[in-house]
Amino acid sequence: MAEAPGSDPAAKTAAAPTTARRRRPPSILALNITTVFLGLAIWWAISLTGLQIPSPFAVVASAIDLAQRGILLEDVVASLRRVLIGFLLGSALAIPVGFLMGWYGWARGLLEPWVQFFRTIPPLAIIPLAIVLMGIGEQPKIFVIFLAAFLSCVISTFQGVVQVDRTLINAARVLGAKDGTIFVRVVIPASTPFILVGMRVGLGAAWATVVAAELIAAQEGLGYRMQHAQIYYDLPTIFVGIITIGIFGLLMDRTLLLIEAKLTSWQERR
């Protein structure tokens, strides 16, 4: 079809990207910032309705007071230390155990029933037993966090190994690769996304568990501070603890997402 008089194909081509840029949806970061401010506005509006919810300004004032007295830093350090130790120990053991269960049938037969059994028991139910056996020091808190992280990560690692495409493994064998080479070059890379998802789930379980452990037996930590504030009906301090846990949990989760992006750059993404 002939071009209409006066039409310029080059101009149309140049205008197309401009139109596409205009219609491009807002970035994820912009949406994140928008939803944060929207949530704060809703929170402030709810606090004005007369419900027993402190306003954002009252929570910020409480956080500043706790920070100036050094209490907030002590509690954050105590909880972070427990979470990191338990989470790292649990993940470090879960990954080789998951690989073992997924790669060897005899290991799956021996270990899977026990893993599934303990996975159905909430780690919080282990806290009273851990306190009786280990006392009220750091050991029972770290142990239950370790257990929560381990059970979350081991199942995900196991599923990652058993769901590796058999075509890839058979192709590697046809090319003469030994089992060790196949495991290192095929199974581990293919299982990495599953492992990191399990670690993210384990991280959330670790934070939930440490708060529960500190509610029962602790002298410092965010969970302990929230329980202490509950006695005096100090709602702003409780909100400070909740928000602090959420912020640190989010930052740690985003860190795992960045690690996942680096380790699985070969994976097709949407």
mmCIF file of C-alpha atoms in Angstrom:
data_model
loop_
_atom_site.group_PDB
_atom_site.id
_atom_site.type_symbol
_atom_site.label_atom_id
_atom_site.label_comp_id
_atom_site.label_asym_id
_atom_site.label_seq_id
_atom_site.Cartn_x
_atom_site.Cartn_y
_atom_site.Cartn_z
ATOM 1 C CA MET A 1 0.000 0.000 0.000
ATOM 2 C CA ALA A 2 1.370 3.427 -0.950
ATOM 3 C CA GLU A 3 2.231 5.876 1.740
ATOM 4 C CA ALA A 4 -0.147 8.811 2.169
ATOM 5 C CA PRO A 5 1.135 12.103 0.819
ATOM 6 C CA GLY A 6 3.241 13.950 3.328
ATOM 7 C CA SER A 7 3.843 10.887 5.490
ATOM 8 C CA ASP A 8 7.385 10.262 6.698
ATOM 9 C CA PRO A 9 8.268 6.613 7.528
ATOM 10 C CA ALA A 10 11.378 7.703 9.454
ATOM 11 C CA ALA A 11 9.302 9.993 11.618
ATOM 12 C CA LYS A 12 6.880 7.162 12.370
ATOM 13 C CA THR A 13 9.769 4.895 13.347
ATOM 14 C CA ALA A 14 11.188 7.557 15.640
ATOM 15 C CA ALA A 15 7.798 8.199 17.220
ATOM 16 C CA ALA A 16 7.175 4.526 18.021
ATOM 17 C CA PRO A 17 9.804 4.249 20.827
ATOM 18 C CA THR A 18 8.545 7.534 22.272
ATOM 19 C CA THR A 19 5.011 6.152 22.438
ATOM 20 C CA ALA A 20 6.321 2.928 23.976
ATOM 21 C CA ARG A 21 8.183 4.921 26.616
ATOM 22 C CA ARG A 22 5.078 6.862 27.445
ATOM 23 C CA ARG A 23 3.053 3.707 27.875
ATOM 24 C CA ARG A 24 5.693 1.880 29.897
ATOM 25 C CA PRO A 25 4.312 0.866 33.296
ATOM 26 C CA PRO A 26 5.889 2.325 36.428
ATOM 27 C CA SER A 27 8.952 0.566 37.797
ATOM 28 C CA ILE A 28 8.794 -1.927 40.625
ATOM 29 C CA LEU A 29 10.768 0.455 42.862
ATOM 30 C CA ALA A 30 8.251 3.231 42.281
ATOM 31 C CA LEU A 31 5.415 0.861 43.136
ATOM 32 C CA ASN A 32 7.267 -0.257 46.289
ATOM 33 C CA ILE A 33 7.695 3.338 47.456
ATOM 34 C CA THR A 34 4.080 4.145 46.648
ATOM 35 C CA THR A 35 2.704 1.198 48.594
ATOM 36 C CA VAL A 36 4.876 2.051 51.626
ATOM 37 C CA PHE A 37 3.494 5.588 51.808
ATOM 38 C CA LEU A 38 -0.011 4.297 51.166
ATOM 39 C CA GLY A 39 0.338 1.832 54.031
ATOM 40 C CA LEU A 40 1.577 4.568 56.362
ATOM 41 C CA ALA A 41 -1.360 6.765 55.397
ATOM 42 C CA ILE A 42 -3.840 3.963 56.096
ATOM 43 C CA TRP A 43 -2.137 3.228 59.422
ATOM 44 C CA TRP A 44 -2.315 6.912 60.426
ATOM 45 C CA ALA A 45 -5.980 7.097 59.400
ATOM 46 C CA ILE A 46 -6.851 4.000 61.454
ATOM 47 C CA SER A 47 -5.084 5.473 64.501
ATOM 48 C CA LEU A 48 -7.372 8.499 64.244
ATOM 49 C CA THR A 49 -10.547 6.402 64.433
ATOM 50 C CA GLY A 50 -10.217 5.805 68.164
ATOM 51 C CA LEU A 51 -8.945 2.247 67.974
ATOM 52 C CA GLN A 52 -6.181 1.354 70.389
ATOM 53 C CA ILE A 53 -3.478 1.572 67.736
ATOM 54 C CA PRO A 54 -0.597 4.026 68.161
ATOM 55 C CA SER A 55 0.022 6.507 65.371
ATOM 56 C CA PRO A 56 3.184 6.310 63.240
ATOM 57 C CA PHE A 57 4.463 9.419 65.043
ATOM 58 C CA ALA A 58 4.099 7.737 68.457
ATOM 59 C CA VAL A 59 5.937 4.643 67.204
ATOM 60 C CA VAL A 60 8.761 6.745 65.756
ATOM 61 C CA ALA A 61 9.056 8.628 69.061
ATOM 62 C CA SER A 62 9.242 5.332 70.955
ATOM 63 C CA ALA A 63 11.898 4.015 68.558
ATOM 64 C CA ILE A 64 13.988 7.163 69.011
ATOM 65 C CA ASP A 65 13.711 6.878 72.797
ATOM 66 C CA LEU A 66 14.740 3.201 72.778
ATOM 67 C CA ALA A 67 17.620 3.944 70.401
ATOM 68 C CA GLN A 68 18.906 6.841 72.518
ATOM 69 C CA ARG A 69 18.939 4.624 75.588
ATOM 70 C CA GLY A 70 20.785 1.887 73.690
ATOM 71 C CA ILE A 71 18.024 -0.638 74.309
ATOM 72 C CA LEU A 72 16.969 -1.020 70.680
ATOM 73 C CA LEU A 73 20.516 -1.721 69.494
ATOM 74 C CA GLU A 74 21.070 -4.344 72.208
ATOM 75 C CA ASP A 75 17.820 -6.107 71.340
ATOM 76 C CA VAL A 76 18.512 -6.034 67.585
ATOM 77 C CA VAL A 77 22.029 -7.411 68.041
ATOM 78 C CA ALA A 78 20.802 -10.186 70.344
ATOM 79 C CA SER A 79 18.016 -11.310 68.000
ATOM 80 C CA LEU A 80 20.157 -10.995 64.868
ATOM 81 C CA ARG A 81 22.915 -13.065 66.443
ATOM 82 C CA ARG A 82 20.509 -15.858 67.325
ATOM 83 C CA VAL A 83 18.808 -15.809 63.926
ATOM 84 C CA LEU A 84 22.037 -15.783 61.929
ATOM 85 C CA ILE A 85 23.717 -18.547 63.912
ATOM 86 C CA GLY A 86 20.691 -20.839 63.855
ATOM 87 C CA PHE A 87 19.826 -20.064 60.234
ATOM 88 C CA LEU A 88 23.361 -20.553 58.912
ATOM 89 C CA LEU A 89 23.876 -23.780 60.854
ATOM 90 C CA GLY A 90 20.512 -25.147 59.743
ATOM 91 C CA SER A 91 21.079 -24.267 56.090
ATOM 92 C CA ALA A 92 24.647 -25.590 56.134
ATOM 93 C CA LEU A 93 23.413 -28.995 57.297
ATOM 94 C CA ALA A 94 20.208 -29.042 55.240
ATOM 95 C CA ILE A 95 21.922 -28.622 51.862
ATOM 96 C CA PRO A 96 24.195 -31.702 52.032
ATOM 97 C CA VAL A 97 21.441 -33.785 53.657
ATOM 98 C CA GLY A 98 18.998 -32.739 50.927
ATOM 99 C CA PHE A 99 21.527 -33.594 48.218
ATOM 100 C CA LEU A 100 22.147 -36.954 49.867
ATOM 101 C CA MET A 101 18.428 -37.763 50.037
ATOM 102 C CA GLY A 102 17.825 -36.705 46.458
ATOM 103 C CA TRP A 103 20.833 -38.429 44.883
ATOM 104 C CA TYR A 104 20.921 -41.753 46.758
ATOM 105 C CA GLY A 105 17.848 -43.918 47.181
ATOM 106 C CA TRP A 106 19.169 -45.574 50.339
ATOM 107 C CA ALA A 107 19.645 -42.165 52.004
ATOM 108 C CA ARG A 108 16.126 -41.151 51.038
ATOM 109 C CA GLY A 109 14.727 -44.333 52.552
ATOM 110 C CA LEU A 110 16.618 -43.821 55.808
ATOM 111 C CA LEU A 111 16.227 -40.070 56.317
ATOM 112 C CA GLU A 112 13.004 -38.963 54.653
ATOM 113 C CA PRO A 113 10.617 -40.507 57.231
ATOM 114 C CA TRP A 114 12.412 -38.704 60.062
ATOM 115 C CA VAL A 115 12.574 -35.415 58.191
ATOM 116 C CA GLN A 116 8.874 -35.573 57.352
ATOM 117 C CA PHE A 117 8.040 -36.571 60.927
ATOM 118 C CA PHE A 118 9.836 -33.633 62.518
ATOM 119 C CA ARG A 119 8.610 -31.281 59.787
ATOM 120 C CA THR A 120 5.028 -31.800 60.973
ATOM 121 C CA ILE A 121 5.989 -30.771 64.512
ATOM 122 C CA PRO A 122 6.105 -26.973 64.915
ATOM 123 C CA PRO A 123 9.512 -25.852 66.196
ATOM 124 C CA LEU A 124 7.651 -23.845 68.836
ATOM 125 C CA ALA A 125 6.490 -27.135 70.344
ATOM 126 C CA ILE A 126 10.151 -28.080 70.868
ATOM 127 C CA ILE A 127 10.909 -24.960 72.914
ATOM 128 C CA PRO A 128 9.709 -26.317 76.311
ATOM 129 C CA LEU A 129 11.698 -29.537 75.788
ATOM 130 C CA ALA A 130 14.777 -27.603 74.671
ATOM 131 C CA ILE A 131 14.601 -25.360 77.739
ATOM 132 C CA VAL A 132 14.303 -28.364 80.072
ATOM 133 C CA LEU A 133 17.248 -30.153 78.428
ATOM 134 C CA MET A 134 19.509 -27.172 77.676
ATOM 135 C CA GLY A 135 18.525 -24.563 80.240
ATOM 136 C CA ILE A 136 17.524 -20.966 79.577
ATOM 137 C CA GLY A 137 20.744 -19.781 77.946
ATOM 138 C CA GLU A 138 21.441 -19.272 74.262
ATOM 139 C CA GLN A 139 21.592 -22.966 73.346
ATOM 140 C CA PRO A 140 17.837 -23.748 73.315
ATOM 141 C CA LYS A 141 17.034 -20.593 71.343
ATOM 142 C CA ILE A 142 19.657 -21.303 68.695
ATOM 143 C CA PHE A 143 18.664 -24.959 68.572
ATOM 144 C CA VAL A 144 15.002 -24.307 67.764
ATOM 145 C CA ILE A 145 16.003 -21.722 65.133
ATOM 146 C CA PHE A 146 18.425 -24.244 63.655
ATOM 147 C CA LEU A 147 15.668 -26.842 63.543
ATOM 148 C CA ALA A 148 13.204 -24.491 61.838
ATOM 149 C CA ALA A 149 15.732 -23.427 59.186
ATOM 150 C CA PHE A 150 16.959 -26.979 58.621
ATOM 151 C CA LEU A 151 13.525 -28.495 58.049
ATOM 152 C CA SER A 152 12.514 -25.735 55.637
ATOM 153 C CA CYS A 153 15.680 -25.918 53.568
ATOM 154 C CA VAL A 154 16.225 -29.684 53.483
ATOM 155 C CA ILE A 155 12.880 -30.414 51.837
ATOM 156 C CA SER A 156 13.413 -27.752 49.196
ATOM 157 C CA THR A 157 16.915 -29.037 48.417
ATOM 158 C CA PHE A 158 15.634 -32.606 48.176
ATOM 159 C CA GLN A 159 12.862 -31.545 45.791
ATOM 160 C CA GLY A 160 15.367 -29.642 43.699
ATOM 161 C CA VAL A 161 17.523 -32.715 43.220
ATOM 162 C CA VAL A 162 14.707 -35.137 42.388
ATOM 163 C CA GLN A 163 13.179 -32.688 39.899
ATOM 164 C CA VAL A 164 16.342 -32.243 37.839
ATOM 165 C CA ASP A 165 15.510 -32.992 34.206
ATOM 166 C CA ARG A 166 16.569 -36.591 33.519
ATOM 167 C CA THR A 167 17.329 -35.610 29.948
ATOM 168 C CA LEU A 168 20.178 -33.424 31.162
ATOM 169 C CA ILE A 169 21.608 -36.225 33.282
ATOM 170 C CA ASN A 170 21.305 -38.792 30.465
ATOM 171 C CA ALA A 171 22.883 -36.393 27.985
ATOM 172 C CA ALA A 172 25.826 -35.867 30.314
ATOM 173 C CA ARG A 173 26.267 -39.618 30.679
ATOM 174 C CA VAL A 174 26.170 -40.101 26.913
ATOM 175 C CA LEU A 175 28.969 -37.541 26.635
ATOM 176 C CA GLY A 176 31.048 -39.626 29.059
ATOM 177 C CA ALA A 177 30.579 -37.644 32.287
ATOM 178 C CA LYS A 178 30.989 -39.559 35.541
ATOM 179 C CA ASP A 179 28.558 -39.332 38.444
ATOM 180 C CA GLY A 180 30.711 -36.814 40.297
ATOM 181 C CA THR A 181 30.922 -34.531 37.285
ATOM 182 C CA ILE A 182 27.186 -34.832 36.646
ATOM 183 C CA PHE A 183 26.448 -33.948 40.243
ATOM 184 C CA VAL A 184 28.707 -30.876 40.240
ATOM 185 C CA ARG A 185 27.969 -29.581 36.724
ATOM 186 C CA VAL A 186 24.300 -30.515 36.326
ATOM 187 C CA VAL A 187 22.536 -31.366 39.593
ATOM 188 C CA ILE A 188 23.893 -28.581 41.807
ATOM 189 C CA PRO A 189 23.226 -25.726 39.328
ATOM 190 C CA ALA A 190 19.747 -27.064 38.540
ATOM 191 C CA SER A 191 18.936 -27.376 42.264
ATOM 192 C CA THR A 192 20.218 -23.927 43.253
ATOM 193 C CA PRO A 193 16.884 -22.091 42.739
ATOM 194 C CA PHE A 194 15.118 -24.638 44.968
ATOM 195 C CA ILE A 195 17.817 -24.326 47.625
ATOM 196 C CA LEU A 196 17.552 -20.546 47.756
ATOM 197 C CA VAL A 197 13.763 -20.680 47.959
ATOM 198 C CA GLY A 198 14.119 -23.077 50.882
ATOM 199 C CA MET A 199 16.590 -20.720 52.539
ATOM 200 C CA ARG A 200 14.153 -17.827 52.164
ATOM 201 C CA VAL A 201 11.396 -19.888 53.776
ATOM 202 C CA GLY A 202 13.836 -20.982 56.481
ATOM 203 C CA LEU A 203 14.767 -17.384 57.169
ATOM 204 C CA GLY A 204 11.143 -16.483 57.823
ATOM 205 C CA ALA A 205 10.776 -19.512 60.078
ATOM 206 C CA ALA A 206 13.940 -18.500 61.944
ATOM 207 C CA TRP A 207 12.580 -15.030 62.740
ATOM 208 C CA ALA A 208 9.234 -16.444 63.853
ATOM 209 C CA THR A 209 10.975 -18.981 66.071
ATOM 210 C CA VAL A 210 13.419 -16.569 67.702
ATOM 211 C CA VAL A 211 10.596 -14.235 68.715
ATOM 212 C CA ALA A 212 8.709 -17.128 70.272
ATOM 213 C CA ALA A 213 11.837 -18.360 72.054
ATOM 214 C CA GLU A 214 12.549 -14.891 73.437
ATOM 215 C CA LEU A 215 8.978 -14.639 74.685
ATOM 216 C CA ILE A 216 9.568 -17.666 76.890
ATOM 217 C CA ALA A 217 13.114 -17.337 78.180
ATOM 218 C CA ALA A 218 15.325 -14.331 77.453
ATOM 219 C CA GLN A 219 16.718 -11.216 79.063
ATOM 220 C CA GLU A 220 17.234 -9.302 75.838
ATOM 221 C CA GLY A 221 16.005 -9.405 72.268
ATOM 222 C CA LEU A 222 13.118 -8.018 70.261
ATOM 223 C CA GLY A 223 10.730 -10.751 71.407
ATOM 224 C CA TYR A 224 11.643 -10.168 75.038
ATOM 225 C CA ARG A 225 11.153 -6.409 74.632
ATOM 226 C CA MET A 226 7.718 -6.923 73.121
ATOM 227 C CA GLN A 227 6.683 -9.192 75.980
ATOM 228 C CA HIS A 228 7.991 -6.697 78.522
ATOM 229 C CA ALA A 229 6.036 -3.908 76.803
ATOM 230 C CA GLN A 230 2.892 -6.030 76.864
ATOM 231 C CA ILE A 231 2.966 -6.106 80.663
ATOM 232 C CA TYR A 232 2.807 -2.305 80.784
ATOM 233 C CA TYR A 233 0.462 -2.018 77.805
ATOM 234 C CA ASP A 234 3.149 -0.133 75.905
ATOM 235 C CA LEU A 235 1.771 -0.477 72.369
ATOM 236 C CA PRO A 236 4.308 1.834 70.646
ATOM 237 C CA THR A 237 7.187 -0.336 71.861
ATOM 238 C CA ILE A 238 5.397 -3.455 70.622
ATOM 239 C CA PHE A 239 4.996 -1.816 67.218
ATOM 240 C CA VAL A 240 8.684 -0.875 67.225
ATOM 241 C CA GLY A 241 9.582 -4.536 67.739
ATOM 242 C CA ILE A 242 7.242 -5.733 65.013
ATOM 243 C CA ILE A 243 8.456 -3.169 62.485
ATOM 244 C CA THR A 244 12.117 -3.786 63.312
ATOM 245 C CA ILE A 245 11.696 -7.517 62.759
ATOM 246 C CA GLY A 246 9.906 -6.840 59.485
ATOM 247 C CA ILE A 247 12.620 -4.475 58.246
ATOM 248 C CA PHE A 248 15.503 -6.791 59.049
ATOM 249 C CA GLY A 249 13.634 -9.801 57.708
ATOM 250 C CA LEU A 250 12.937 -7.928 54.470
ATOM 251 C CA LEU A 251 16.557 -6.815 54.098
ATOM 252 C CA MET A 252 17.837 -10.348 54.636
ATOM 253 C CA ASP A 253 15.292 -11.730 52.196
ATOM 254 C CA ARG A 254 16.341 -9.178 49.549
ATOM 255 C CA THR A 255 19.955 -10.192 50.127
ATOM 256 C CA LEU A 256 19.053 -13.794 49.360
ATOM 257 C CA LEU A 257 17.213 -12.608 46.239
ATOM 258 C CA LEU A 258 20.357 -10.820 45.046
ATOM 259 C CA ILE A 259 22.404 -13.967 45.668
ATOM 260 C CA GLU A 260 19.817 -15.973 43.761
ATOM 261 C CA ALA A 261 20.008 -13.578 40.816
ATOM 262 C CA LYS A 262 23.798 -13.954 40.709
ATOM 263 C CA LEU A 263 23.839 -17.739 41.019
ATOM 264 C CA THR A 264 20.944 -18.399 38.633
ATOM 265 C CA SER A 265 21.660 -15.840 35.927
ATOM 266 C CA TRP A 266 21.368 -18.665 33.402
ATOM 267 C CA GLN A 267 17.714 -19.210 34.308
ATOM 268 C CA GLU A 268 15.032 -17.664 32.122
ATOM 269 C CA ARG A 269 13.035 -15.050 34.041
ATOM 270 C CA ARG A 270 9.711 -13.360 33.498
#
